[in-house]
Short mmCIF file of C-alpha atoms (C1' of nucleotides) in Angstrom, two decimals:
data_model
loop_
_atom_site.label_atom_id
_atom_site.label_comp_id
_atom_site.label_asym_id
_atom_site.label_seq_id
_atom_site.Cartn_x
_atom_site.Cartn_y
_atom_site.Cartn_z
CA MET A 17 -55.91 165.47 170.68
CA SER A 18 -53.83 164.06 167.91
CA LYS A 19 -52.91 160.38 167.91
CA SER A 20 -49.23 161.23 167.81
CA ALA A 21 -49.39 163.19 171.03
CA ILE A 22 -46.01 163.49 172.62
CA VAL A 23 -45.48 162.61 176.25
CA THR A 24 -42.28 163.46 178.08
CA ARG A 25 -41.28 163.17 181.69
CA PHE A 26 -38.68 164.34 184.13
CA ALA A 27 -37.79 161.69 186.67
CA PRO A 28 -35.35 162.92 189.31
CA SER A 29 -34.23 161.11 192.40
CA PRO A 30 -34.67 163.34 195.40
CA THR A 31 -31.13 163.84 196.59
CA GLY A 32 -31.32 167.18 198.33
CA PHE A 33 -31.65 169.74 195.59
CA LEU A 34 -32.49 170.15 191.94
CA HIS A 35 -29.16 169.62 190.24
CA ILE A 36 -28.25 172.07 187.51
CA GLY A 37 -27.95 169.18 185.08
CA GLY A 38 -31.32 167.87 186.15
CA ALA A 39 -32.78 171.31 185.68
CA ARG A 40 -31.58 171.33 182.10
CA THR A 41 -32.99 167.86 181.51
CA ALA A 42 -36.31 169.05 182.87
CA LEU A 43 -36.14 172.12 180.67
CA PHE A 44 -35.53 170.09 177.50
CA ASN A 45 -38.40 167.76 178.31
CA TRP A 46 -40.64 170.70 179.02
CA LEU A 47 -39.57 172.56 175.88
CA PHE A 48 -40.12 169.50 173.73
CA SER A 49 -43.57 168.81 175.07
CA ARG A 50 -44.61 172.46 174.83
CA ARG A 51 -43.31 172.69 171.30
CA ASN A 52 -45.47 169.75 170.28
CA GLN A 53 -48.53 170.47 172.39
CA GLY A 54 -47.66 167.34 174.32
CA THR A 55 -47.71 166.38 177.94
CA PHE A 56 -44.93 166.81 180.47
CA HIS A 57 -44.96 164.58 183.53
CA LEU A 58 -43.01 164.65 186.74
CA ARG A 59 -42.11 161.43 188.45
CA ILE A 60 -40.20 161.28 191.70
CA GLU A 61 -37.90 158.28 191.81
CA ASP A 62 -37.99 157.80 195.51
CA THR A 63 -37.53 154.07 195.75
CA ASP A 64 -34.34 154.49 197.71
CA ARG A 65 -36.08 155.20 200.96
CA LEU A 66 -32.89 155.89 202.83
CA ARG A 67 -31.96 158.85 200.68
CA SER A 68 -35.40 160.17 199.90
CA THR A 69 -36.66 162.79 202.28
CA VAL A 70 -39.62 165.13 202.16
CA GLU A 71 -37.19 168.03 202.13
CA ALA A 72 -35.45 166.65 199.09
CA VAL A 73 -38.74 166.22 197.30
CA ALA A 74 -39.76 169.74 198.24
CA ALA A 75 -36.47 171.06 196.82
CA ILE A 76 -37.32 169.55 193.46
CA PHE A 77 -40.79 171.04 193.44
CA ASP A 78 -39.39 174.41 194.47
CA GLY A 79 -36.69 174.36 191.86
CA LEU A 80 -39.03 173.42 189.05
CA SER A 81 -41.67 175.90 189.98
CA TRP A 82 -39.11 178.68 190.31
CA LEU A 83 -37.78 177.78 186.88
CA GLY A 84 -41.33 177.93 185.57
CA LEU A 85 -41.40 174.33 184.37
CA LYS A 86 -44.88 173.28 185.25
CA HIS A 87 -45.71 169.63 184.86
CA ASP A 88 -49.08 168.35 183.73
CA GLY A 89 -51.21 166.46 186.19
CA ASN A 90 -50.00 165.26 189.53
CA ALA A 91 -46.48 164.19 190.24
CA LEU A 92 -46.09 160.44 190.43
CA PHE A 93 -44.17 158.82 193.26
CA GLN A 94 -42.43 155.71 192.11
CA SER A 95 -42.42 154.16 195.56
CA ARG A 96 -46.21 153.95 195.50
CA ARG A 97 -46.23 151.77 192.44
CA GLN A 98 -44.32 148.78 193.73
CA ASP A 99 -47.30 146.47 193.48
CA ARG A 100 -47.64 147.25 189.81
CA HIS A 101 -43.92 146.65 189.25
CA ARG A 102 -44.12 143.31 191.00
CA GLU A 103 -47.14 142.39 188.95
CA ILE A 104 -45.15 142.81 185.75
CA ALA A 105 -42.28 140.78 187.17
CA GLU A 106 -44.71 137.98 187.95
CA GLN A 107 -46.04 138.07 184.41
CA LEU A 108 -42.54 137.81 183.06
CA LEU A 109 -41.94 134.88 185.32
CA THR A 110 -45.06 133.20 184.10
CA ASN A 111 -44.36 133.64 180.42
CA GLY A 112 -40.79 132.53 180.77
CA ASN A 113 -39.10 135.85 180.13
CA ALA A 114 -37.76 135.90 183.65
CA TYR A 115 -36.54 133.29 186.10
CA ARG A 116 -35.72 132.85 189.75
CA CYS A 117 -32.05 133.01 190.53
CA PHE A 118 -30.89 131.50 193.81
CA ALA A 119 -27.26 132.50 193.51
CA THR A 120 -25.87 134.14 196.60
CA GLU A 121 -24.30 137.57 196.50
CA ALA A 122 -20.93 135.97 197.17
CA GLU A 123 -21.31 133.77 194.11
CA VAL A 124 -22.17 136.75 191.93
CA ALA A 125 -19.24 138.73 193.25
CA GLY A 126 -16.93 135.78 192.68
CA ALA A 127 -18.04 135.42 189.09
CA ARG A 128 -17.44 139.09 188.48
CA ASP A 129 -13.96 138.96 189.94
CA ALA A 130 -13.12 136.03 187.73
CA ALA A 131 -14.45 137.84 184.67
CA LYS A 132 -12.35 140.85 185.50
CA LYS A 133 -9.20 138.76 185.82
CA ALA A 134 -9.92 137.21 182.46
CA ASN A 135 -10.51 140.66 180.85
CA ARG A 136 -14.04 139.73 180.04
CA PRO A 137 -17.16 141.85 180.44
CA LEU A 138 -18.24 141.74 184.05
CA LEU A 139 -21.40 139.81 183.58
CA PHE A 140 -22.83 137.13 185.74
CA ASP A 141 -24.05 134.01 184.01
CA SER A 142 -26.58 132.54 186.37
CA PRO A 143 -26.64 128.76 186.66
CA TRP A 144 -30.33 129.03 187.45
CA ARG A 145 -31.24 130.44 184.08
CA ASP A 146 -31.91 127.01 182.69
CA ALA A 147 -32.40 125.08 185.88
CA ASP A 148 -35.37 122.85 186.42
CA PRO A 149 -38.00 124.99 188.22
CA ALA A 150 -39.13 121.92 190.13
CA ARG A 151 -35.77 121.48 191.79
CA THR A 152 -35.36 124.82 193.45
CA PRO A 153 -33.78 125.27 196.85
CA ASP A 154 -35.61 126.80 199.74
CA ARG A 155 -33.77 130.04 200.09
CA PRO A 156 -34.09 133.66 199.00
CA PHE A 157 -33.95 134.39 195.30
CA VAL A 158 -33.98 137.32 192.94
CA VAL A 159 -35.98 137.50 189.76
CA ARG A 160 -33.83 138.02 186.69
CA LEU A 161 -34.73 138.87 183.14
CA ARG A 162 -33.95 136.15 180.65
CA SER A 163 -32.04 138.23 178.10
CA PRO A 164 -31.60 137.00 174.57
CA ARG A 165 -28.07 135.70 174.29
CA THR A 166 -27.78 135.59 170.57
CA ARG A 167 -28.51 138.95 169.08
CA PRO A 168 -27.10 142.31 170.02
CA VAL A 169 -29.31 144.94 171.56
CA GLU A 170 -29.88 148.01 169.51
CA VAL A 171 -31.43 151.31 170.45
CA THR A 172 -32.04 154.28 168.24
CA ASP A 173 -31.25 157.46 170.03
CA ALA A 174 -32.54 160.76 168.71
CA VAL A 175 -29.25 162.50 169.34
CA ARG A 176 -26.77 159.63 169.09
CA GLY A 177 -28.22 157.61 166.25
CA ALA A 178 -28.07 153.83 166.43
CA VAL A 179 -26.27 152.44 169.44
CA ARG A 180 -25.75 148.73 169.91
CA TRP A 181 -24.27 146.43 172.49
CA PRO A 182 -22.96 142.93 171.89
CA ALA A 183 -25.22 140.33 173.50
CA GLU A 184 -22.45 139.00 175.70
CA THR A 185 -21.98 142.33 177.43
CA LEU A 186 -25.46 142.38 178.90
CA ASP A 187 -26.22 140.05 181.75
CA ASP A 188 -29.59 138.98 183.09
CA LEU A 189 -30.54 141.97 185.11
CA VAL A 190 -32.29 141.76 188.42
CA LEU A 191 -35.94 142.75 188.28
CA LEU A 192 -36.96 141.88 191.83
CA ARG A 193 -34.57 141.86 194.75
CA SER A 194 -34.48 139.01 197.21
CA ASP A 195 -36.74 140.99 199.52
CA GLY A 196 -39.26 141.21 196.71
CA SER A 197 -38.77 144.89 195.99
CA PRO A 198 -38.56 146.02 192.36
CA THR A 199 -35.31 147.45 191.03
CA TYR A 200 -34.92 150.79 189.33
CA MET A 201 -34.54 149.18 185.90
CA LEU A 202 -37.91 147.51 186.15
CA ALA A 203 -39.66 150.43 187.78
CA VAL A 204 -38.54 152.93 185.15
CA VAL A 205 -39.71 150.82 182.27
CA VAL A 206 -43.06 149.97 183.81
CA ASP A 207 -43.72 153.54 184.85
CA ASP A 208 -42.70 155.04 181.53
CA HIS A 209 -44.91 152.56 179.75
CA ASP A 210 -47.89 153.10 182.03
CA MET A 211 -47.54 156.85 181.77
CA GLY A 212 -47.53 156.60 178.01
CA VAL A 213 -44.14 158.26 177.70
CA THR A 214 -43.19 158.57 174.05
CA HIS A 215 -39.85 160.35 174.45
CA VAL A 216 -37.33 159.64 177.15
CA ILE A 217 -35.06 162.67 177.28
CA ARG A 218 -32.45 162.26 179.98
CA GLY A 219 -28.79 162.57 180.84
CA ASP A 220 -26.09 160.75 178.98
CA ASP A 221 -25.28 158.73 182.06
CA HIS A 222 -28.36 156.67 181.23
CA LEU A 223 -27.30 155.75 177.74
CA GLY A 224 -26.07 152.37 178.88
CA ASN A 225 -29.29 151.80 180.74
CA SER A 226 -31.35 152.28 177.63
CA GLY A 227 -30.00 149.05 176.16
CA ARG A 228 -30.94 147.12 179.27
CA GLN A 229 -34.30 148.79 179.42
CA ALA A 230 -34.96 148.00 175.78
CA LEU A 231 -34.63 144.35 176.75
CA ILE A 232 -37.36 144.75 179.33
CA TYR A 233 -39.62 146.52 176.86
CA GLN A 234 -39.13 143.63 174.46
CA ALA A 235 -39.81 141.03 177.12
CA CYS A 236 -43.04 142.81 177.99
CA GLY A 237 -44.02 143.16 174.38
CA TRP A 238 -44.15 146.92 174.62
CA THR A 239 -42.90 149.41 172.08
CA THR A 240 -39.83 151.23 173.24
CA PRO A 241 -40.06 155.00 173.44
CA THR A 242 -37.71 157.27 171.56
CA PHE A 243 -34.62 157.93 173.59
CA ALA A 244 -32.66 161.16 173.53
CA HIS A 245 -29.57 161.27 175.70
CA LEU A 246 -28.20 164.67 176.56
CA PRO A 247 -24.48 165.16 176.93
CA LEU A 248 -23.60 165.96 180.49
CA ILE A 249 -22.73 169.37 181.84
CA HIS A 250 -19.17 169.59 183.08
CA GLY A 251 -17.38 172.02 185.31
CA PRO A 252 -15.06 174.71 183.89
CA ASP A 253 -12.20 172.20 184.06
CA GLY A 254 -14.03 169.70 181.88
CA LYS A 255 -14.61 167.24 184.69
CA LYS A 256 -17.98 166.07 185.79
CA LEU A 257 -19.78 168.77 187.72
CA SER A 258 -19.24 168.20 191.40
CA LYS A 259 -19.21 170.00 194.68
CA ARG A 260 -15.77 171.45 194.24
CA HIS A 261 -17.03 173.41 191.26
CA GLY A 262 -19.28 175.33 193.57
CA ALA A 263 -22.96 175.75 192.94
CA LEU A 264 -24.68 172.56 191.88
CA GLY A 265 -28.27 173.20 192.79
CA ILE A 266 -30.59 175.47 190.89
CA ASP A 267 -31.42 177.09 194.23
CA SER A 268 -27.90 178.48 194.40
CA TYR A 269 -28.41 180.34 191.16
CA ARG A 270 -31.65 181.70 192.44
CA ALA A 271 -29.82 182.88 195.55
CA MET A 272 -27.13 184.54 193.44
CA GLY A 273 -29.78 186.62 191.76
CA TYR A 274 -30.23 185.10 188.34
CA THR A 275 -33.75 185.18 186.97
CA PRO A 276 -35.66 182.11 185.78
CA GLU A 277 -35.85 183.59 182.29
CA ALA A 278 -32.08 183.95 182.14
CA MET A 279 -31.48 180.46 183.49
CA ARG A 280 -33.83 179.00 180.91
CA ASN A 281 -32.04 180.84 178.12
CA TYR A 282 -28.56 179.88 179.29
CA LEU A 283 -29.41 176.27 180.04
CA ALA A 284 -31.24 175.83 176.76
CA ARG A 285 -28.24 177.11 174.83
CA LEU A 286 -25.93 174.76 176.71
CA GLY A 287 -26.05 171.66 174.57
CA TRP A 288 -28.72 172.80 172.19
CA SER A 289 -28.63 175.37 169.42
CA HIS A 290 -30.85 177.06 166.93
CA GLY A 291 -28.38 178.46 164.43
CA ASP A 292 -26.60 181.49 165.80
CA ASP A 293 -29.33 182.54 168.17
CA GLU A 294 -27.86 183.23 171.58
CA LEU A 295 -30.31 185.43 173.41
CA PHE A 296 -33.94 184.51 173.22
CA THR A 297 -37.16 184.45 175.15
CA THR A 298 -38.76 181.31 176.48
CA ASP A 299 -41.51 181.62 173.88
CA GLN A 300 -38.92 181.63 171.16
CA ALA A 301 -37.19 178.61 172.65
CA VAL A 302 -40.51 176.78 172.70
CA SER A 303 -41.20 177.55 169.07
CA TRP A 304 -37.68 176.59 168.00
CA PHE A 305 -36.98 173.53 170.07
CA ASP A 306 -36.23 170.25 168.39
CA LEU A 307 -34.20 167.16 169.19
CA LYS A 308 -32.00 167.70 166.15
CA GLY A 309 -30.52 170.80 167.69
CA ILE A 310 -29.07 168.88 170.60
CA GLY A 311 -25.30 168.53 170.49
CA LYS A 312 -23.34 165.34 171.09
CA SER A 313 -20.46 166.48 173.21
CA PRO A 314 -20.44 167.52 176.85
CA SER A 315 -20.37 171.23 177.59
CA ARG A 316 -18.79 173.24 180.35
CA PHE A 317 -20.68 175.53 182.60
CA ASP A 318 -19.50 179.11 182.10
CA THR A 319 -20.72 181.61 184.66
CA ARG A 320 -19.39 184.57 182.71
CA LYS A 321 -21.61 183.75 179.80
CA LEU A 322 -24.44 183.20 182.23
CA ASP A 323 -23.80 186.73 183.50
CA HIS A 324 -24.03 188.09 180.00
CA VAL A 325 -27.29 186.28 179.31
CA SER A 326 -28.61 187.42 182.66
CA ALA A 327 -27.71 191.06 182.02
CA HIS A 328 -29.51 190.92 178.72
CA HIS A 329 -32.71 189.60 180.27
CA ILE A 330 -32.63 192.13 183.07
CA ARG A 331 -32.07 194.95 180.58
CA SER A 332 -34.95 193.83 178.42
CA GLY A 333 -37.14 192.86 181.34
CA ASP A 334 -40.39 194.43 182.34
CA ASP A 335 -39.90 196.96 185.15
CA ALA A 336 -42.70 195.66 187.33
CA SER A 337 -41.70 192.02 187.08
CA LEU A 338 -38.09 192.95 187.70
CA LEU A 339 -39.22 194.41 190.96
CA ASP A 340 -41.08 191.20 191.73
CA SER A 341 -37.98 189.19 190.95
CA LEU A 342 -35.98 191.39 193.24
CA ALA A 343 -38.50 190.81 196.00
CA ASP A 344 -38.22 187.07 195.37
CA TRP A 345 -34.46 187.28 195.58
CA LEU A 346 -34.65 189.15 198.87
CA ALA A 347 -36.99 186.51 200.27
CA ALA A 348 -34.88 183.62 199.00
CA ASN A 349 -31.91 185.08 200.83
CA ASP A 350 -33.78 185.81 204.05
CA LYS A 351 -33.27 189.50 203.62
CA GLU A 352 -35.62 192.18 204.79
CA PRO A 353 -38.40 192.82 202.30
CA LEU A 354 -38.68 196.14 200.51
CA SER A 355 -40.88 198.82 202.05
CA GLU A 356 -43.60 200.33 199.92
CA THR A 357 -41.67 203.55 199.49
CA ALA A 358 -38.52 201.66 198.60
CA LYS A 359 -40.50 199.73 195.99
CA ALA A 360 -41.92 202.92 194.56
CA ARG A 361 -38.50 204.50 194.33
CA LEU A 362 -36.86 201.49 192.73
CA ARG A 363 -39.75 201.15 190.35
CA HIS A 364 -39.26 204.77 189.38
CA GLY A 365 -35.55 204.25 188.81
CA MET A 366 -35.85 200.86 187.14
CA PRO A 367 -35.48 202.04 183.53
CA VAL A 368 -32.05 203.35 184.48
CA LEU A 369 -31.05 200.75 187.04
CA LYS A 370 -31.65 197.78 184.80
CA GLN A 371 -29.32 199.07 182.13
CA GLN A 372 -26.18 197.98 183.90
CA ALA A 373 -27.19 195.11 186.14
CA LYS A 374 -25.89 191.59 185.67
CA ARG A 375 -27.85 190.05 188.49
CA LEU A 376 -30.79 191.07 190.63
CA PRO A 377 -28.74 192.38 193.58
CA ASP A 378 -26.98 194.78 191.21
CA LEU A 379 -30.31 196.54 190.88
CA LEU A 380 -30.25 197.21 194.58
CA ALA A 381 -26.66 198.39 194.58
CA ARG A 382 -27.34 200.74 191.69
CA GLY A 383 -30.45 202.01 193.31
CA GLU A 384 -29.04 202.46 196.78
CA PHE A 385 -28.81 206.25 196.33
CA LEU A 386 -32.57 206.34 195.85
CA LEU A 387 -33.32 204.52 199.05
CA SER A 388 -31.38 206.49 201.58
CA THR A 389 -29.77 209.85 202.04
CA PRO A 390 -26.05 209.50 201.47
CA PRO A 391 -23.60 210.38 204.21
CA THR A 392 -22.31 213.91 203.98
CA PRO A 393 -19.24 213.75 201.77
CA ASP A 394 -15.94 214.74 203.29
CA LEU A 395 -14.97 217.49 200.89
CA THR A 396 -11.47 217.61 202.26
CA GLU A 397 -10.96 214.01 201.28
CA LEU A 398 -12.49 214.58 197.89
CA ALA A 399 -10.24 217.62 197.40
CA GLY A 400 -7.31 215.32 198.03
CA GLN A 401 -8.52 212.91 195.41
CA LEU A 402 -9.05 215.70 192.92
CA ASN A 403 -5.73 217.25 193.71
CA THR A 404 -7.15 220.56 194.85
CA ASP A 405 -8.07 222.17 198.18
CA ALA A 406 -11.26 221.99 200.15
CA LYS A 407 -11.86 225.68 200.09
CA SER A 408 -12.07 226.02 196.35
CA LEU A 409 -14.09 222.86 196.14
CA ILE A 410 -16.66 224.35 198.49
CA ALA A 411 -16.75 227.50 196.43
CA LEU A 412 -17.34 225.40 193.35
CA ALA A 413 -20.09 223.48 195.07
CA ARG A 414 -21.85 226.69 196.02
CA THR A 415 -21.64 227.98 192.48
CA LEU A 416 -23.07 224.71 191.24
CA ILE A 417 -25.97 224.95 193.66
CA ASP A 418 -26.75 228.54 192.76
CA ARG A 419 -26.65 228.02 189.05
CA PHE A 420 -28.57 224.74 189.13
CA ALA A 421 -31.25 226.28 191.29
CA GLU A 422 -32.08 228.97 188.80
CA ALA A 423 -32.12 226.86 185.62
CA ALA A 424 -34.72 224.50 184.25
CA TRP A 425 -34.02 220.92 185.34
CA THR A 426 -32.83 219.38 182.11
CA ARG A 427 -29.82 217.44 181.07
CA GLU A 428 -28.94 220.04 178.46
CA ASN A 429 -28.94 222.83 181.02
CA HIS A 430 -26.87 220.81 183.44
CA ASP A 431 -24.31 220.08 180.79
CA ALA A 432 -24.16 223.71 179.73
CA LEU A 433 -23.89 224.91 183.30
CA VAL A 434 -21.13 222.51 184.21
CA GLY A 435 -19.29 223.41 181.03
CA ASP A 436 -19.58 227.09 181.73
CA ILE A 437 -18.43 226.82 185.32
CA ALA A 438 -15.56 224.61 184.30
CA VAL A 439 -14.34 227.13 181.76
CA ARG A 440 -14.52 230.00 184.22
CA ALA A 441 -12.68 228.02 186.87
CA ASP A 442 -10.23 226.67 184.32
CA LEU A 443 -11.09 223.09 185.24
CA LYS A 444 -11.98 219.94 183.43
CA PRO A 445 -15.74 219.25 183.55
CA ALA A 446 -14.89 215.77 184.79
CA ARG A 447 -13.90 217.22 188.16
CA LEU A 448 -17.21 218.95 188.58
CA PHE A 449 -19.00 215.73 187.78
CA ARG A 450 -17.00 213.95 190.41
CA LEU A 451 -18.00 216.63 192.88
CA LEU A 452 -21.65 216.35 191.91
CA ARG A 453 -21.54 212.58 192.18
CA SER A 454 -20.18 212.83 195.70
CA MET A 455 -22.84 215.27 196.75
CA LEU A 456 -25.67 213.20 195.31
CA ALA A 457 -24.64 209.69 196.27
CA GLY A 458 -21.75 209.96 198.67
CA ILE A 459 -18.05 209.99 198.07
CA GLU A 460 -17.75 206.21 198.03
CA SER A 461 -20.56 205.53 195.64
CA LYS A 462 -19.03 203.36 193.00
CA SER A 463 -22.15 201.69 191.80
CA ALA A 464 -24.53 204.59 191.42
CA PRO A 465 -25.67 205.49 187.90
CA SER A 466 -24.35 208.46 185.98
CA VAL A 467 -24.74 211.96 187.40
CA HIS A 468 -27.28 212.81 184.75
CA ASP A 469 -29.39 209.82 185.62
CA MET A 470 -29.23 210.59 189.32
CA LEU A 471 -30.14 214.23 188.75
CA SER A 472 -33.10 213.19 186.71
CA LEU A 473 -34.25 210.42 189.04
CA LEU A 474 -33.81 212.45 192.21
CA GLY A 475 -35.40 215.56 190.73
CA ARG A 476 -34.68 219.19 191.41
CA ARG A 477 -35.85 219.38 194.97
CA GLU A 478 -34.08 216.30 196.34
CA SER A 479 -30.93 216.93 194.32
CA LEU A 480 -30.55 220.50 195.54
CA LYS A 481 -31.25 219.35 199.06
CA ARG A 482 -28.44 216.83 198.92
CA MET A 483 -26.09 219.30 197.33
CA ALA A 484 -26.78 221.84 200.02
CA ALA A 485 -26.34 219.26 202.76
CA ALA A 486 -22.92 218.44 201.41
CA VAL A 487 -21.59 221.96 201.86
CA PRO A 488 -20.52 222.96 205.38
CA GLU A 489 -22.57 225.83 206.85
CA SER A 490 -19.71 228.02 207.83
CA VAL A 491 -16.38 228.32 206.22
"C1'" G B 19 -10.13 145.49 182.67
"C1'" G B 20 -14.80 145.46 179.50
"C1'" U B 21 -18.81 147.97 176.77
"C1'" C B 22 -20.68 152.38 174.91
"C1'" C B 23 -20.32 157.60 173.80
"C1'" C B 24 -17.71 162.13 172.56
"C1'" U B 25 -13.61 165.44 170.00
"C1'" U B 26 -14.39 173.01 165.41
"C1'" C B 27 -11.27 179.46 168.55
"C1'" G B 28 -9.74 179.42 176.09
"C1'" U B 29 -15.51 178.53 176.57
"C1'" C B 30 -20.73 177.81 174.25
"C1'" U B 31 -21.58 176.77 169.28
"C1'" A B 32 -22.90 177.26 163.33
"C1'" U B 33 -21.54 174.29 159.19
"C1'" C B 34 -25.55 169.03 157.10
"C1'" G B 35 -18.42 167.37 150.65
"C1'" G B 36 -16.65 172.88 147.63
"C1'" U B 37 -17.10 178.86 152.98
"C1'" U B 38 -11.68 184.19 153.32
"C1'" A B 39 -14.67 177.99 158.64
"C1'" G B 40 -19.67 182.16 160.79
"C1'" G B 41 -21.82 183.93 165.59
"C1'" A B 42 -21.65 184.55 171.03
"C1'" C B 43 -18.96 184.87 175.96
"C1'" G B 44 -14.25 186.11 177.56
"C1'" C B 45 -9.70 188.59 176.07
"C1'" C B 46 -6.79 192.80 173.60
"C1'" A B 47 -6.96 197.79 171.26
"C1'" G B 48 -9.60 202.15 170.18
"C1'" A B 49 -13.99 205.46 170.70
"C1'" U B 50 -16.95 207.51 174.59
"C1'" U B 51 -16.11 209.05 179.48
"C1'" U B 52 -18.26 211.61 185.95
"C1'" U B 53 -16.35 205.85 189.14
"C1'" C B 54 -17.68 200.64 188.07
"C1'" A B 55 -20.24 199.25 184.21
"C1'" A B 56 -22.99 199.60 179.84
"C1'" U B 57 -22.56 200.92 174.64
"C1'" C B 58 -20.01 201.33 169.71
"C1'" U B 59 -15.78 200.06 166.37
"C1'" G B 60 -11.70 197.00 165.35
"C1'" G B 61 -8.39 192.73 166.50
"C1'" A B 62 -6.12 188.05 167.99
"C1'" A B 63 -8.12 183.15 168.43
"C1'" A B 64 -10.34 176.62 166.07
"C1'" G B 65 -11.36 171.74 162.65
"C1'" A B 66 -6.77 166.41 168.33
"C1'" C B 67 -3.37 163.19 165.29
"C1'" G B 68 -2.56 159.50 161.26
"C1'" G B 69 -4.45 156.94 157.31
"C1'" G B 70 -8.02 156.19 153.64
"C1'" U B 71 -12.74 157.29 150.14
"C1'" U B 72 -13.30 161.46 146.67
"C1'" C B 73 -11.82 165.94 141.47
"C1'" G B 74 -12.35 167.99 146.47
"C1'" A B 75 -12.74 166.79 153.12
"C1'" U B 76 -14.10 170.09 159.37
"C1'" U B 77 -18.02 167.23 157.09
"C1'" C B 78 -17.97 160.02 155.15
"C1'" C B 79 -14.89 155.37 156.81
"C1'" C B 80 -10.80 153.10 159.76
"C1'" G B 81 -7.04 153.56 163.37
"C1'" U B 82 -4.44 156.29 167.36
"C1'" A B 83 -4.59 159.65 171.30
"C1'" G B 84 -7.39 162.28 174.82
"C1'" G B 85 -11.95 162.93 177.55
"C1'" G B 86 -16.55 161.01 179.53
"C1'" A B 87 -20.37 157.52 181.03
"C1'" C B 88 -21.73 152.83 182.47
"C1'" U B 89 -20.04 148.30 184.35
"C1'" G B 90 -24.88 146.80 191.86
"C1'" C B 91 -30.08 142.80 194.84
"C1'" C B 92 -28.14 152.50 193.87
"C1'" A B 93 -31.13 155.47 191.31
#
RNA sequence: GGUCCCUUCGUCUAUCGGUUAGGACGCCAGAUUUUCAAUCUGGAAAGACGGGUUCGAUUCCCGUAGGGACUGCCA
């Protein structure tokens, strides 16, 4: 293992599902570690016990595994590391980089209100920062970091460049709450350090945190990792993605019938680019990925482009795995699983079905004609649509059956036959195709493939059977 | 309010001082045509604004406007 081994991590809070933005963050971390033969860790930030549930944690595992983003080693639960976090806080207290603050919450709030009125940064300047440790009151306290007040804090971000904050805008952040529990700020830094994380790739909403966290790294004497803050994903209206935009969780996209491969492609291209490449495989993304390709501005989620990417991956997908994906989709939506014969038929038709599908369920809609015998078409109704009468339509159908029955079952023959019959009947071939379509897949079949494809997929025997069934016995 | 970040076609983006500003989605037109699609061809469509720097700015700097994030003893 090289000394410069890269370690990344994805550290979601379990809030109910794997957010689409979180999924992209995970993907970038995964891509970056794979690209560099590094390590990709998963850490569950479950220190907010009220909001963290086993279901929420399971949703994250499910989402990641469906997306194919496997983490190395075991997932780490932040809540189980509180002793370690406290230990660091104690050290900081001992070496003077932190202090006990006995200010009440009301005092802090009052100071902030005053700062706001005076148009100053909302920081709280604790009177206990320089108090005599011997003269401390006997009441609850928090442990605060003693931030340097003279120099600005600077962080170098791999996508943003140098970012700095004036010293007076950063207050002494709380490390340990008055009940002794560690705060998020402390926990993140300690965990990232202990896990050996070299690159913190996360959402833009953490950019401000990186300055504060840098202060903790400095106080601990640790080297800060490289930060890379990803611009957020917005809804189609440019506002932060929220419930009113519809699907937020990766599970929703799974339920809609997008494949993991397509989601990876679309998500990777949202906020990251490799020249003009739009459609690519995951292997390609891995070999191309770099932090330089990450954009700076937020991007909007566009489901129509997602559809296009999805269609491409279905079209170029492997028939057998497409069938597996379809089975997964059925299961994810609590639908009845495919029977063995249904599987065999869809598998047989897959080369055709996948040509025009945007999402997995389209495969099923296209292939419906293969799975069940269509209802007998009402030729009277069809005659109405074709602006002719039922009687001549039936005659045409019979001719079609007779001629098809005696010719070899090829597309060329079918074309020639239809052309010939059309000329004799003084009709446009299009009408005969409409008639054939109705006989093979039902009069309402809008989503079935072309007549030629159906003829070929169904074969001579089944096709002729359906055609015959469509014509009334006695007229 | 304060701090920080962002700004190229409607959308995702390329460009790393000199281009007819390129590609993709979507859109429009045409071809094809047995529905819906898919496919092929063509088309419309962008550097927020104002100042600098420079022989030359989309590109560098400043300002303005707009958008976003953060601003907790949440994560």
